[in-house]
Amino acid sequence: MYNILIVEDDTGIASALRQQLSSWGMRVKTVSDFRNVLGEFSEFSPHLVLMDISLPFMNGYHWCGEIRRVSRVPIIFISSASENMNIVMAMNMGGDDFVSKPFSMDVLTAKISALLRRTYDYGESAPVYEHRGAMLSTADGSLVYEGQTISLSKNESRILLTLMQNKGKTVSREKLMEALWQTDEFVDENTLTVNVGRLRRKLDAAGLEGFIGTKFGVGYIIS
């Protein structure tokens, strides 16, 4: 079952899209907080996004650019602003297709199905993990926060991924070392301490102070 995220502030259009796509066996979510589109994107992990251009607070171009920082998920723009300049802008921002309003539901559904087949015949999309606005992509291990990409080493990325996959739970040092062993490097207690310290300094410098907590004698936690 594919997850479809609808970023559309016209409740009538959003409701009609939800009903149509749900009838085709897709799991559909409509964005409710237009200040936090990226957060809802991360929580839902969609396989495809339908994106309007004119939205409250920030437009669809902005949110397309933010999504593209952390994911290659297909994005189809749906908009009444169908002038050539808007279509070119949508494509340049990372959109995969553009459908002008008013549109045929059947045609849009066919476009969505075709794009899903083309994309996922080659494998599933890599999930993105979010906490406090920081987005970690499992596709390339990149971390993005407030528009900046924080450079992480392979070990730092794997530590952060393990912690974010277990958000709210204390992760033992032993479990983190097991995760690092997957990098085919020798890892001991000191190596883990050094990597966690370096990762914390990078997060602090980016404005994410206290992102990783310590449970003394047990391990680390993101909560």
JSON list of C-alpha atoms in Angstrom, two decimals:
[
{"chain": "A", "resi": 1, "resn": "MET", "atom": "CA", "xyz": [0.00, 0.00, 0.00]},
{"chain": "A", "resi": 2, "resn": "TYR", "atom": "CA", "xyz": [1.37, 3.40, -1.00]},
{"chain": "A", "resi": 3, "resn": "ASN", "atom": "CA", "xyz": [1.27, 6.44, 1.29]},
{"chain": "A", "resi": 4, "resn": "ILE", "atom": "CA", "xyz": [0.16, 9.67, -0.40]},
{"chain": "A", "resi": 5, "resn": "LEU", "atom": "CA", "xyz": [0.60, 13.05, 1.32]},
{"chain": "A", "resi": 6, "resn": "ILE", "atom": "CA", "xyz": [-1.70, 15.85, 0.12]},
{"chain": "A", "resi": 7, "resn": "VAL", "atom": "CA", "xyz": [-0.45, 19.39, 0.73]},
{"chain": "A", "resi": 8, "resn": "GLU", "atom": "CA", "xyz": [-3.57, 21.35, -0.28]},
{"chain": "A", "resi": 9, "resn": "ASP", "atom": "CA", "xyz": [-5.37, 24.03, 1.73]},
{"chain": "A", "resi": 10, "resn": "ASP", "atom": "CA", "xyz": [-8.63, 23.85, -0.25]},
{"chain": "A", "resi": 11, "resn": "THR", "atom": "CA", "xyz": [-10.56, 21.42, 1.94]},
{"chain": "A", "resi": 12, "resn": "GLY", "atom": "CA", "xyz": [-12.98, 20.51, -0.87]},
{"chain": "A", "resi": 13, "resn": "ILE", "atom": "CA", "xyz": [-10.19, 19.51, -3.25]},
{"chain": "A", "resi": 14, "resn": "ALA", "atom": "CA", "xyz": [-8.24, 17.76, -0.47]},
{"chain": "A", "resi": 15, "resn": "SER", "atom": "CA", "xyz": [-11.33, 15.75, 0.55]},
{"chain": "A", "resi": 16, "resn": "ALA", "atom": "CA", "xyz": [-12.09, 14.74, -3.04]},
{"chain": "A", "resi": 17, "resn": "LEU", "atom": "CA", "xyz": [-8.48, 13.65, -3.57]},
{"chain": "A", "resi": 18, "resn": "ARG", "atom": "CA", "xyz": [-8.48, 11.65, -0.35]},
{"chain": "A", "resi": 19, "resn": "GLN", "atom": "CA", "xyz": [-11.71, 9.86, -1.33]},
{"chain": "A", "resi": 20, "resn": "GLN", "atom": "CA", "xyz": [-10.48, 9.10, -4.86]},
{"chain": "A", "resi": 21, "resn": "LEU", "atom": "CA", "xyz": [-7.05, 7.81, -3.87]},
{"chain": "A", "resi": 22, "resn": "SER", "atom": "CA", "xyz": [-8.38, 5.84, -0.91]},
{"chain": "A", "resi": 23, "resn": "SER", "atom": "CA", "xyz": [-10.78, 4.05, -3.28]},
{"chain": "A", "resi": 24, "resn": "TRP", "atom": "CA", "xyz": [-7.69, 2.91, -5.21]},
{"chain": "A", "resi": 25, "resn": "GLY", "atom": "CA", "xyz": [-6.27, 1.28, -2.09]},
{"chain": "A", "resi": 26, "resn": "MET", "atom": "CA", "xyz": [-3.84, 4.04, -1.16]},
{"chain": "A", "resi": 27, "resn": "ARG", "atom": "CA", "xyz": [-3.24, 5.34, 2.37]},
{"chain": "A", "resi": 28, "resn": "VAL", "atom": "CA", "xyz": [-3.84, 9.10, 2.27]},
{"chain": "A", "resi": 29, "resn": "LYS", "atom": "CA", "xyz": [-2.99, 11.92, 4.68]},
{"chain": "A", "resi": 30, "resn": "THR", "atom": "CA", "xyz": [-3.80, 15.60, 4.23]},
{"chain": "A", "resi": 31, "resn": "VAL", "atom": "CA", "xyz": [-1.53, 18.15, 5.89]},
{"chain": "A", "resi": 32, "resn": "SER", "atom": "CA", "xyz": [-3.23, 19.94, 8.77]},
{"chain": "A", "resi": 33, "resn": "ASP", "atom": "CA", "xyz": [-0.43, 22.24, 9.98]},
{"chain": "A", "resi": 34, "resn": "PHE", "atom": "CA", "xyz": [0.85, 24.35, 7.10]},
{"chain": "A", "resi": 35, "resn": "ARG", "atom": "CA", "xyz": [3.62, 25.72, 9.31]},
{"chain": "A", "resi": 36, "resn": "ASN", "atom": "CA", "xyz": [5.00, 22.19, 9.77]},
{"chain": "A", "resi": 37, "resn": "VAL", "atom": "CA", "xyz": [4.66, 20.47, 6.40]},
{"chain": "A", "resi": 38, "resn": "LEU", "atom": "CA", "xyz": [8.13, 18.92, 6.72]},
{"chain": "A", "resi": 39, "resn": "GLY", "atom": "CA", "xyz": [7.32, 17.47, 10.13]},
{"chain": "A", "resi": 40, "resn": "GLU", "atom": "CA", "xyz": [4.10, 15.86, 8.86]},
{"chain": "A", "resi": 41, "resn": "PHE", "atom": "CA", "xyz": [6.01, 14.58, 5.83]},
{"chain": "A", "resi": 42, "resn": "SER", "atom": "CA", "xyz": [8.56, 12.93, 8.12]},
{"chain": "A", "resi": 43, "resn": "GLU", "atom": "CA", "xyz": [5.93, 11.34, 10.40]},
{"chain": "A", "resi": 44, "resn": "PHE", "atom": "CA", "xyz": [3.92, 9.90, 7.50]},
{"chain": "A", "resi": 45, "resn": "SER", "atom": "CA", "xyz": [6.85, 8.78, 5.25]},
{"chain": "A", "resi": 46, "resn": "PRO", "atom": "CA", "xyz": [4.86, 9.14, 2.00]},
{"chain": "A", "resi": 47, "resn": "HIS", "atom": "CA", "xyz": [5.71, 7.42, -1.27]},
{"chain": "A", "resi": 48, "resn": "LEU", "atom": "CA", "xyz": [4.40, 10.46, -3.21]},
{"chain": "A", "resi": 49, "resn": "VAL", "atom": "CA", "xyz": [3.42, 14.06, -2.43]},
{"chain": "A", "resi": 50, "resn": "LEU", "atom": "CA", "xyz": [0.68, 16.12, -4.10]},
{"chain": "A", "resi": 51, "resn": "MET", "atom": "CA", "xyz": [1.70, 19.75, -3.63]},
{"chain": "A", "resi": 52, "resn": "ASP", "atom": "CA", "xyz": [-0.32, 22.92, -4.22]},
{"chain": "A", "resi": 53, "resn": "ILE", "atom": "CA", "xyz": [1.65, 26.10, -4.93]},
{"chain": "A", "resi": 54, "resn": "SER", "atom": "CA", "xyz": [-0.50, 28.66, -3.07]},
{"chain": "A", "resi": 55, "resn": "LEU", "atom": "CA", "xyz": [-0.48, 27.68, 0.60]},
{"chain": "A", "resi": 56, "resn": "PRO", "atom": "CA", "xyz": [-0.75, 29.52, 3.93]},
{"chain": "A", "resi": 57, "resn": "PHE", "atom": "CA", "xyz": [2.49, 30.88, 5.41]},
{"chain": "A", "resi": 58, "resn": "MET", "atom": "CA", "xyz": [4.97, 29.35, 2.90]},
{"chain": "A", "resi": 59, "resn": "ASN", "atom": "CA", "xyz": [4.23, 28.34, -0.69]},
{"chain": "A", "resi": 60, "resn": "GLY", "atom": "CA", "xyz": [4.60, 24.93, -2.31]},
{"chain": "A", "resi": 61, "resn": "TYR", "atom": "CA", "xyz": [7.94, 25.85, -3.90]},
{"chain": "A", "resi": 62, "resn": "HIS", "atom": "CA", "xyz": [9.39, 26.36, -0.43]},
{"chain": "A", "resi": 63, "resn": "TRP", "atom": "CA", "xyz": [8.13, 23.04, 0.89]},
{"chain": "A", "resi": 64, "resn": "CYS", "atom": "CA", "xyz": [9.23, 21.19, -2.22]},
{"chain": "A", "resi": 65, "resn": "GLY", "atom": "CA", "xyz": [12.74, 22.55, -1.70]},
{"chain": "A", "resi": 66, "resn": "GLU", "atom": "CA", "xyz": [12.68, 21.54, 1.97]},
{"chain": "A", "resi": 67, "resn": "ILE", "atom": "CA", "xyz": [11.55, 18.00, 1.12]},
{"chain": "A", "resi": 68, "resn": "ARG", "atom": "CA", "xyz": [14.22, 17.74, -1.56]},
{"chain": "A", "resi": 69, "resn": "ARG", "atom": "CA", "xyz": [16.89, 18.40, 1.06]},
{"chain": "A", "resi": 70, "resn": "VAL", "atom": "CA", "xyz": [16.05, 15.09, 2.75]},
{"chain": "A", "resi": 71, "resn": "SER", "atom": "CA", "xyz": [14.21, 12.91, 0.23]},
{"chain": "A", "resi": 72, "resn": "ARG", "atom": "CA", "xyz": [13.86, 12.01, -3.44]},
{"chain": "A", "resi": 73, "resn": "VAL", "atom": "CA", "xyz": [10.19, 11.05, -3.03]},
{"chain": "A", "resi": 74, "resn": "PRO", "atom": "CA", "xyz": [8.11, 11.93, -6.15]},
{"chain": "A", "resi": 75, "resn": "ILE", "atom": "CA", "xyz": [6.29, 15.28, -5.97]},
{"chain": "A", "resi": 76, "resn": "ILE", "atom": "CA", "xyz": [3.41, 16.26, -8.26]},
{"chain": "A", "resi": 77, "resn": "PHE", "atom": "CA", "xyz": [2.37, 19.92, -8.24]},
{"chain": "A", "resi": 78, "resn": "ILE", "atom": "CA", "xyz": [-1.36, 20.61, -8.55]},
{"chain": "A", "resi": 79, "resn": "SER", "atom": "CA", "xyz": [-2.17, 24.27, -9.12]},
{"chain": "A", "resi": 80, "resn": "SER", "atom": "CA", "xyz": [-4.38, 26.74, -10.95]},
{"chain": "A", "resi": 81, "resn": "ALA", "atom": "CA", "xyz": [-1.24, 28.87, -11.46]},
{"chain": "A", "resi": 82, "resn": "SER", "atom": "CA", "xyz": [-0.42, 27.03, -14.68]},
{"chain": "A", "resi": 83, "resn": "GLU", "atom": "CA", "xyz": [1.58, 29.69, -16.51]},
{"chain": "A", "resi": 84, "resn": "ASN", "atom": "CA", "xyz": [4.78, 28.41, -18.09]},
{"chain": "A", "resi": 85, "resn": "MET", "atom": "CA", "xyz": [6.92, 30.25, -15.54]},
{"chain": "A", "resi": 86, "resn": "ASN", "atom": "CA", "xyz": [5.21, 28.45, -12.65]},
{"chain": "A", "resi": 87, "resn": "ILE", "atom": "CA", "xyz": [5.58, 25.07, -14.33]},
{"chain": "A", "resi": 88, "resn": "VAL", "atom": "CA", "xyz": [9.28, 25.69, -14.98]},
{"chain": "A", "resi": 89, "resn": "MET", "atom": "CA", "xyz": [9.74, 26.88, -11.40]},
{"chain": "A", "resi": 90, "resn": "ALA", "atom": "CA", "xyz": [8.02, 23.76, -10.04]},
{"chain": "A", "resi": 91, "resn": "MET", "atom": "CA", "xyz": [10.28, 21.49, -12.08]},
{"chain": "A", "resi": 92, "resn": "ASN", "atom": "CA", "xyz": [13.40, 23.44, -11.12]},
{"chain": "A", "resi": 93, "resn": "MET", "atom": "CA", "xyz": [12.53, 23.14, -7.42]},
{"chain": "A", "resi": 94, "resn": "GLY", "atom": "CA", "xyz": [12.44, 19.35, -7.75]},
{"chain": "A", "resi": 95, "resn": "GLY", "atom": "CA", "xyz": [8.90, 18.57, -8.85]},
{"chain": "A", "resi": 96, "resn": "ASP", "atom": "CA", "xyz": [8.33, 15.48, -11.00]},
{"chain": "A", "resi": 97, "resn": "ASP", "atom": "CA", "xyz": [5.10, 16.54, -12.71]},
{"chain": "A", "resi": 98, "resn": "PHE", "atom": "CA", "xyz": [2.61, 19.42, -12.89]},
{"chain": "A", "resi": 99, "resn": "VAL", "atom": "CA", "xyz": [-1.17, 19.07, -13.14]},
{"chain": "A", "resi": 100, "resn": "SER", "atom": "CA", "xyz": [-3.29, 22.17, -13.77]},
{"chain": "A", "resi": 101, "resn": "LYS", "atom": "CA", "xyz": [-6.52, 22.86, -11.91]},
{"chain": "A", "resi": 102, "resn": "PRO", "atom": "CA", "xyz": [-9.27, 22.05, -12.69]},
{"chain": "A", "resi": 103, "resn": "PHE", "atom": "CA", "xyz": [-8.18, 18.49, -13.41]},
{"chain": "A", "resi": 104, "resn": "SER", "atom": "CA", "xyz": [-9.75, 15.13, -14.10]},
{"chain": "A", "resi": 105, "resn": "MET", "atom": "CA", "xyz": [-9.53, 12.85, -11.05]},
{"chain": "A", "resi": 106, "resn": "ASP", "atom": "CA", "xyz": [-9.08, 9.85, -13.32]},
{"chain": "A", "resi": 107, "resn": "VAL", "atom": "CA", "xyz": [-6.21, 11.49, -15.23]},
{"chain": "A", "resi": 108, "resn": "LEU", "atom": "CA", "xyz": [-4.49, 12.55, -12.00]},
{"chain": "A", "resi": 109, "resn": "THR", "atom": "CA", "xyz": [-4.89, 9.05, -10.55]},
{"chain": "A", "resi": 110, "resn": "ALA", "atom": "CA", "xyz": [-3.37, 7.56, -13.70]},
{"chain": "A", "resi": 111, "resn": "LYS", "atom": "CA", "xyz": [-0.41, 9.95, -13.46]},
{"chain": "A", "resi": 112, "resn": "ILE", "atom": "CA", "xyz": [0.09, 9.07, -9.79]},
{"chain": "A", "resi": 113, "resn": "SER", "atom": "CA", "xyz": [-0.06, 5.32, -10.50]},
{"chain": "A", "resi": 114, "resn": "ALA", "atom": "CA", "xyz": [2.41, 5.62, -13.39]},
{"chain": "A", "resi": 115, "resn": "LEU", "atom": "CA", "xyz": [4.86, 7.69, -11.34]},
{"chain": "A", "resi": 116, "resn": "LEU", "atom": "CA", "xyz": [4.64, 5.26, -8.42]},
{"chain": "A", "resi": 117, "resn": "ARG", "atom": "CA", "xyz": [5.35, 2.32, -10.73]},
{"chain": "A", "resi": 118, "resn": "ARG", "atom": "CA", "xyz": [8.32, 4.04, -12.34]},
{"chain": "A", "resi": 119, "resn": "THR", "atom": "CA", "xyz": [9.77, 5.05, -8.99]},
{"chain": "A", "resi": 120, "resn": "TYR", "atom": "CA", "xyz": [9.24, 1.95, -6.89]},
{"chain": "A", "resi": 121, "resn": "ASP", "atom": "CA", "xyz": [9.96, -0.70, -9.48]},
{"chain": "A", "resi": 122, "resn": "TYR", "atom": "CA", "xyz": [13.55, 0.11, -8.50]},
{"chain": "A", "resi": 123, "resn": "GLY", "atom": "CA", "xyz": [13.08, -0.34, -4.75]},
{"chain": "A", "resi": 124, "resn": "GLU", "atom": "CA", "xyz": [11.46, 1.34, -1.79]},
{"chain": "A", "resi": 125, "resn": "SER", "atom": "CA", "xyz": [12.22, 4.92, -0.81]},
{"chain": "A", "resi": 126, "resn": "ALA", "atom": "CA", "xyz": [14.62, 5.41, 2.06]},
{"chain": "A", "resi": 127, "resn": "PRO", "atom": "CA", "xyz": [12.86, 6.63, 5.23]},
{"chain": "A", "resi": 128, "resn": "VAL", "atom": "CA", "xyz": [13.58, 9.98, 6.84]},
{"chain": "A", "resi": 129, "resn": "TYR", "atom": "CA", "xyz": [13.71, 10.43, 10.64]},
{"chain": "A", "resi": 130, "resn": "GLU", "atom": "CA", "xyz": [12.82, 13.73, 12.33]},
{"chain": "A", "resi": 131, "resn": "HIS", "atom": "CA", "xyz": [13.34, 15.18, 15.80]},
{"chain": "A", "resi": 132, "resn": "ARG", "atom": "CA", "xyz": [13.15, 18.84, 16.88]},
{"chain": "A", "resi": 133, "resn": "GLY", "atom": "CA", "xyz": [13.10, 19.85, 13.21]},
{"chain": "A", "resi": 134, "resn": "ALA", "atom": "CA", "xyz": [16.28, 17.94, 12.35]},
{"chain": "A", "resi": 135, "resn": "MET", "atom": "CA", "xyz": [15.80, 15.54, 9.42]},
{"chain": "A", "resi": 136, "resn": "LEU", "atom": "CA", "xyz": [18.06, 12.49, 9.01]},
{"chain": "A", "resi": 137, "resn": "SER", "atom": "CA", "xyz": [17.91, 10.77, 5.61]},
{"chain": "A", "resi": 138, "resn": "THR", "atom": "CA", "xyz": [18.78, 7.08, 5.54]},
{"chain": "A", "resi": 139, "resn": "ALA", "atom": "CA", "xyz": [19.46, 7.34, 1.81]},
{"chain": "A", "resi": 140, "resn": "ASP", "atom": "CA", "xyz": [22.78, 9.12, 2.27]},
{"chain": "A", "resi": 141, "resn": "GLY", "atom": "CA", "xyz": [23.10, 9.69, 6.04]},
{"chain": "A", "resi": 142, "resn": "SER", "atom": "CA", "xyz": [22.68, 13.47, 5.66]},
{"chain": "A", "resi": 143, "resn": "LEU", "atom": "CA", "xyz": [21.27, 15.61, 8.48]},
{"chain": "A", "resi": 144, "resn": "VAL", "atom": "CA", "xyz": [19.40, 18.82, 7.66]},
{"chain": "A", "resi": 145, "resn": "TYR", "atom": "CA", "xyz": [18.30, 21.42, 10.20]},
{"chain": "A", "resi": 146, "resn": "GLU", "atom": "CA", "xyz": [16.82, 24.87, 9.46]},
{"chain": "A", "resi": 147, "resn": "GLY", "atom": "CA", "xyz": [18.07, 24.79, 5.90]},
{"chain": "A", "resi": 148, "resn": "GLN", "atom": "CA", "xyz": [21.64, 23.79, 6.73]},
{"chain": "A", "resi": 149, "resn": "THR", "atom": "CA", "xyz": [23.18, 20.40, 6.04]},
{"chain": "A", "resi": 150, "resn": "ILE", "atom": "CA", "xyz": [25.26, 19.11, 8.95]},
{"chain": "A", "resi": 151, "resn": "SER", "atom": "CA", "xyz": [28.16, 16.99, 7.74]},
{"chain": "A", "resi": 152, "resn": "LEU", "atom": "CA", "xyz": [28.35, 13.65, 9.55]},
{"chain": "A", "resi": 153, "resn": "SER", "atom": "CA", "xyz": [30.87, 10.84, 9.34]},
{"chain": "A", "resi": 154, "resn": "LYS", "atom": "CA", "xyz": [29.64, 7.29, 8.68]},
{"chain": "A", "resi": 155, "resn": "ASN", "atom": "CA", "xyz": [29.96, 6.44, 12.38]},
{"chain": "A", "resi": 156, "resn": "GLU", "atom": "CA", "xyz": [28.22, 9.62, 13.53]},
{"chain": "A", "resi": 157, "resn": "SER", "atom": "CA", "xyz": [25.37, 9.05, 11.10]},
{"chain": "A", "resi": 158, "resn": "ARG", "atom": "CA", "xyz": [24.91, 5.45, 12.25]},
{"chain": "A", "resi": 159, "resn": "ILE", "atom": "CA", "xyz": [24.89, 6.49, 15.93]},
{"chain": "A", "resi": 160, "resn": "LEU", "atom": "CA", "xyz": [22.29, 9.18, 15.26]},
{"chain": "A", "resi": 161, "resn": "LEU", "atom": "CA", "xyz": [20.17, 6.83, 13.15]},
{"chain": "A", "resi": 162, "resn": "THR", "atom": "CA", "xyz": [20.15, 4.18, 15.89]},
{"chain": "A", "resi": 163, "resn": "LEU", "atom": "CA", "xyz": [19.12, 6.77, 18.49]},
{"chain": "A", "resi": 164, "resn": "MET", "atom": "CA", "xyz": [16.40, 8.28, 16.28]},
{"chain": "A", "resi": 165, "resn": "GLN", "atom": "CA", "xyz": [15.02, 4.83, 15.44]},
{"chain": "A", "resi": 166, "resn": "ASN", "atom": "CA", "xyz": [14.63, 4.32, 19.20]},
{"chain": "A", "resi": 167, "resn": "LYS", "atom": "CA", "xyz": [13.42, 7.82, 20.07]},
{"chain": "A", "resi": 168, "resn": "GLY", "atom": "CA", "xyz": [12.21, 7.99, 23.66]},
{"chain": "A", "resi": 169, "resn": "LYS", "atom": "CA", "xyz": [14.12, 4.85, 24.66]},
{"chain": "A", "resi": 170, "resn": "THR", "atom": "CA", "xyz": [17.55, 4.55, 26.23]},
{"chain": "A", "resi": 171, "resn": "VAL", "atom": "CA", "xyz": [19.97, 2.85, 23.82]},
{"chain": "A", "resi": 172, "resn": "SER", "atom": "CA", "xyz": [22.77, 0.97, 25.54]},
{"chain": "A", "resi": 173, "resn": "ARG", "atom": "CA", "xyz": [26.40, 1.56, 24.63]},
{"chain": "A", "resi": 174, "resn": "GLU", "atom": "CA", "xyz": [26.58, -2.11, 23.63]},
{"chain": "A", "resi": 175, "resn": "LYS", "atom": "CA", "xyz": [23.77, -1.68, 21.09]},
{"chain": "A", "resi": 176, "resn": "LEU", "atom": "CA", "xyz": [25.43, 1.42, 19.64]},
{"chain": "A", "resi": 177, "resn": "MET", "atom": "CA", "xyz": [28.72, -0.43, 19.28]},
{"chain": "A", "resi": 178, "resn": "GLU", "atom": "CA", "xyz": [26.91, -3.25, 17.50]},
{"chain": "A", "resi": 179, "resn": "ALA", "atom": "CA", "xyz": [25.49, -0.67, 15.07]},
{"chain": "A", "resi": 180, "resn": "LEU", "atom": "CA", "xyz": [28.98, 0.71, 14.45]},
{"chain": "A", "resi": 181, "resn": "TRP", "atom": "CA", "xyz": [30.41, -2.75, 13.80]},
{"chain": "A", "resi": 182, "resn": "GLN", "atom": "CA", "xyz": [28.33, -2.72, 10.62]},
{"chain": "A", "resi": 183, "resn": "THR", "atom": "CA", "xyz": [30.81, -0.18, 9.23]},
{"chain": "A", "resi": 184, "resn": "ASP", "atom": "CA", "xyz": [33.46, -2.96, 9.25]},
{"chain": "A", "resi": 185, "resn": "GLU", "atom": "CA", "xyz": [35.66, -0.93, 11.56]},
{"chain": "A", "resi": 186, "resn": "PHE", "atom": "CA", "xyz": [36.96, -1.99, 14.96]},
{"chain": "A", "resi": 187, "resn": "VAL", "atom": "CA", "xyz": [34.95, -0.21, 17.63]},
{"chain": "A", "resi": 188, "resn": "ASP", "atom": "CA", "xyz": [35.66, -0.16, 21.36]},
{"chain": "A", "resi": 189, "resn": "GLU", "atom": "CA", "xyz": [34.28, 1.87, 24.27]},
{"chain": "A", "resi": 190, "resn": "ASN", "atom": "CA", "xyz": [36.70, 4.72, 23.67]},
{"chain": "A", "resi": 191, "resn": "THR", "atom": "CA", "xyz": [35.84, 4.91, 19.95]},
{"chain": "A", "resi": 192, "resn": "LEU", "atom": "CA", "xyz": [32.15, 5.18, 20.80]},
{"chain": "A", "resi": 193, "resn": "THR", "atom": "CA", "xyz": [32.78, 7.92, 23.36]},
{"chain": "A", "resi": 194, "resn": "VAL", "atom": "CA", "xyz": [34.86, 9.92, 20.90]},
{"chain": "A", "resi": 195, "resn": "ASN", "atom": "CA", "xyz": [32.23, 9.61, 18.15]},
{"chain": "A", "resi": 196, "resn": "VAL", "atom": "CA", "xyz": [29.34, 10.58, 20.43]},
{"chain": "A", "resi": 197, "resn": "GLY", "atom": "CA", "xyz": [31.32, 13.58, 21.69]},
{"chain": "A", "resi": 198, "resn": "ARG", "atom": "CA", "xyz": [32.12, 14.74, 18.17]},
{"chain": "A", "resi": 199, "resn": "LEU", "atom": "CA", "xyz": [28.50, 14.27, 17.09]},
{"chain": "A", "resi": 200, "resn": "ARG", "atom": "CA", "xyz": [27.25, 16.30, 20.06]},
{"chain": "A", "resi": 201, "resn": "ARG", "atom": "CA", "xyz": [29.61, 19.16, 19.25]},
{"chain": "A", "resi": 202, "resn": "LYS", "atom": "CA", "xyz": [28.32, 19.27, 15.66]},
{"chain": "A", "resi": 203, "resn": "LEU", "atom": "CA", "xyz": [24.70, 19.27, 16.86]},
{"chain": "A", "resi": 204, "resn": "ASP", "atom": "CA", "xyz": [25.41, 21.99, 19.44]},
{"chain": "A", "resi": 205, "resn": "ALA", "atom": "CA", "xyz": [27.11, 24.15, 16.81]},
{"chain": "A", "resi": 206, "resn": "ALA", "atom": "CA", "xyz": [24.06, 23.85, 14.57]},
{"chain": "A", "resi": 207, "resn": "GLY", "atom": "CA", "xyz": [21.72, 25.00, 17.37]},
{"chain": "A", "resi": 208, "resn": "LEU", "atom": "CA", "xyz": [20.62, 21.57, 18.56]},
{"chain": "A", "resi": 209, "resn": "GLU", "atom": "CA", "xyz": [21.92, 21.79, 22.12]},
{"chain": "A", "resi": 210, "resn": "GLY", "atom": "CA", "xyz": [21.10, 18.82, 24.32]},
{"chain": "A", "resi": 211, "resn": "PHE", "atom": "CA", "xyz": [19.85, 16.78, 21.36]},
{"chain": "A", "resi": 212, "resn": "ILE", "atom": "CA", "xyz": [21.41, 13.58, 22.75]},
{"chain": "A", "resi": 213, "resn": "GLY", "atom": "CA", "xyz": [20.89, 12.87, 26.42]},
{"chain": "A", "resi": 214, "resn": "THR", "atom": "CA", "xyz": [22.93, 10.55, 28.66]},
{"chain": "A", "resi": 215, "resn": "LYS", "atom": "CA", "xyz": [21.58, 7.92, 31.03]},
{"chain": "A", "resi": 216, "resn": "PHE", "atom": "CA", "xyz": [24.64, 7.41, 33.19]},
{"chain": "A", "resi": 217, "resn": "GLY", "atom": "CA", "xyz": [25.76, 3.82, 33.41]},
{"chain": "A", "resi": 218, "resn": "VAL", "atom": "CA", "xyz": [23.21, 2.78, 30.79]},
{"chain": "A", "resi": 219, "resn": "GLY", "atom": "CA", "xyz": [23.55, 4.61, 27.48]},
{"chain": "A", "resi": 220, "resn": "TYR", "atom": "CA", "xyz": [22.12, 7.49, 25.43]},
{"chain": "A", "resi": 221, "resn": "ILE", "atom": "CA", "xyz": [18.64, 8.75, 24.58]},
{"chain": "A", "resi": 222, "resn": "ILE", "atom": "CA", "xyz": [16.82, 11.14, 22.24]},
{"chain": "A", "resi": 223, "resn": "SER", "atom": "CA", "xyz": [13.54, 12.19, 23.81]}
]
